[in-house]
């Protein structure tokens, strides 16, 4: 498990939040991307060695829409960079962690991603992400 690659924040209106984070961080998003399979619009801001990912739901049945219904806007997940996502899944399963999806899938920003179930991680949704080479 390597550095915190990004922090994901669930927002209701990504256009408004893009302007807010642009003012906050002093830099515009370097990438905006729709992930149709996840029903989200994303945008990414660089912040030193990590990134901020904003997520807006495009589908009322998406994870992000449900998260906002339940919790309101806010921190949705913390993503750790890994070299080899398959190896890390095996290691963490042995340690007793439970994954939301059995297999990694393609996420935003050219990454393979997988989420750990928050019930085993103090209520925090943890993402593992590996750059697609
Ligand atoms: Zn993420």
Coordinates of C-alpha atoms and ligand atoms in Angstrom, one line a residue:
X1 CA 0.0 0.0 0.0
X2 CA 1.5 3.3 -1.1
X3 CA 0.6 7.0 -0.7
X4 CA -2.9 8.4 -0.5
X5 CA -3.4 8.8 -4.3
X6 CA -6.6 10.9 -3.9
X7 CA -9.5 11.8 -1.7
X8 CA -12.9 11.4 -3.2
X9 CA -15.6 14.0 -2.3
X10 CA -19.3 13.5 -3.2
X11 CA -20.9 16.7 -4.4
X12 CA -24.3 17.7 -5.6
X13 CA -23.2 20.1 -8.4
X14 CA -19.8 19.5 -9.8
X15 CA -19.8 22.8 -11.8
X16 CA -20.2 24.8 -8.6
X17 CA -17.8 22.6 -6.7
X18 CA -15.2 22.9 -9.4
X19 CA -15.2 26.7 -8.9
X20 CA -15.0 26.3 -5.1
X21 CA -12.1 23.9 -5.2
X22 CA -10.4 26.0 -7.9
X23 CA -10.5 28.9 -5.5
X24 CA -9.5 26.8 -2.5
X25 CA -6.5 25.1 -4.2
X26 CA -5.5 27.8 -6.6
X27 CA -5.6 25.5 -9.5
X28 CA -8.2 24.4 -12.1
X29 CA -9.2 20.7 -12.4
X30 CA -6.7 19.0 -14.8
X31 CA -9.2 16.4 -15.9
X32 CA -13.0 15.9 -16.0
X33 CA -14.3 12.5 -16.9
X34 CA -17.6 10.7 -17.0
X35 CA -17.6 7.1 -15.8
X36 CA -20.8 5.8 -17.3
X37 CA -20.6 2.3 -15.6
X38 CA -20.5 4.1 -12.2
X39 CA -23.1 6.8 -13.0
X40 CA -20.7 9.6 -12.1
X41 CA -19.1 12.7 -13.4
X42 CA -15.6 13.3 -11.9
X43 CA -13.1 16.0 -11.9
X44 CA -9.5 15.9 -10.5
X45 CA -7.4 18.5 -8.9
X46 CA -3.7 18.1 -8.2
X47 CA -2.6 19.0 -4.7
X48 CA 1.2 18.5 -4.1
X49 CA 1.7 14.7 -4.0
X50 CA -2.0 13.8 -3.9
X51 CA -5.3 14.7 -5.7
X52 CA -8.8 15.6 -4.9
X53 CA -11.5 13.8 -6.9
X54 CA -15.0 15.4 -7.0
X55 CA -17.9 13.1 -7.8
X56 CA -21.4 14.0 -8.9
X57 CA -24.0 11.4 -9.6
X58 CA -25.5 11.2 -13.1
X59 CA -27.8 8.3 -12.1
X60 CA -30.1 8.4 -9.1
X61 CA -29.3 4.7 -8.5
X62 CA -25.5 5.3 -8.4
X63 CA -23.4 4.8 -5.2
X64 CA -22.8 8.6 -5.1
X65 CA -26.5 9.5 -5.3
X66 CA -27.3 7.1 -2.5
X67 CA -24.4 8.3 -0.4
X68 CA -25.6 11.9 -0.7
X69 CA -29.2 11.0 0.1
X70 CA -27.9 9.3 3.2
X71 CA -25.0 11.5 4.4
X72 CA -25.2 14.7 2.3
X73 CA -22.1 16.0 0.5
X74 CA -18.7 15.3 1.9
X75 CA -15.7 12.9 2.0
X76 CA -16.8 9.7 0.2
X77 CA -13.6 7.7 0.0
X78 CA -9.8 7.6 0.5
X79 CA -7.8 6.0 -2.3
X80 CA -4.4 4.4 -1.8
X81 CA -2.1 3.7 -4.7
X82 CA -0.9 0.2 -5.2
X83 CA 1.7 -1.4 -7.6
X84 CA -0.2 -4.6 -8.1
X85 CA -3.9 -4.5 -7.3
X86 CA -4.4 -8.3 -7.6
X87 CA -1.6 -9.0 -5.1
X88 CA -2.9 -6.4 -2.7
X89 CA -6.5 -7.9 -2.9
X90 CA -5.1 -11.3 -2.0
X91 CA -3.0 -9.9 0.9
X92 CA -5.9 -7.9 2.4
X93 CA -8.4 -10.8 2.0
X94 CA -6.0 -12.9 4.1
X95 CA -6.1 -10.2 6.7
X96 CA -9.9 -10.5 6.8
X97 CA -10.9 -7.4 4.8
X98 CA -14.0 -7.7 2.7
X99 CA -14.3 -6.2 -0.8
X100 CA -17.4 -4.6 -2.3
X101 CA -16.5 -6.0 -5.8
X102 CA -14.7 -9.3 -6.3
X103 CA -12.7 -8.0 -9.2
X104 CA -11.0 -4.7 -10.0
X105 CA -12.7 -2.5 -12.6
X106 CA -11.8 0.4 -14.7
X107 CA -12.3 3.7 -12.9
X108 CA -11.6 7.3 -13.8
X109 CA -8.1 8.7 -14.4
X110 CA -6.7 5.6 -16.1
X111 CA -6.9 3.4 -13.0
X112 CA -8.0 -0.1 -12.1
X113 CA -9.9 0.3 -8.9
X114 CA -11.5 -1.8 -6.1
X115 CA -13.3 -0.8 -2.9
X116 CA -13.0 -2.3 0.6
X117 CA -16.3 -2.7 2.5
X118 CA -16.4 0.1 5.1
X119 CA -17.8 -2.2 7.8
X120 CA -14.3 -3.5 8.3
X121 CA -12.5 -0.2 8.0
X122 CA -14.0 2.0 10.7
X123 CA -16.7 3.2 8.4
X124 CA -14.3 4.6 5.8
X125 CA -14.7 3.6 2.2
X126 CA -11.2 2.7 1.0
X127 CA -10.3 2.5 -2.6
X128 CA -7.2 0.7 -4.0
X129 CA -6.1 2.0 -7.3
X130 CA -3.4 0.9 -9.7
X131 CA -2.4 2.9 -12.8
X132 CA -3.2 1.1 -16.0
X133 CA 0.2 0.7 -17.8
Ligands
LIG1 ZN1 -11.6 7.5 -6.3

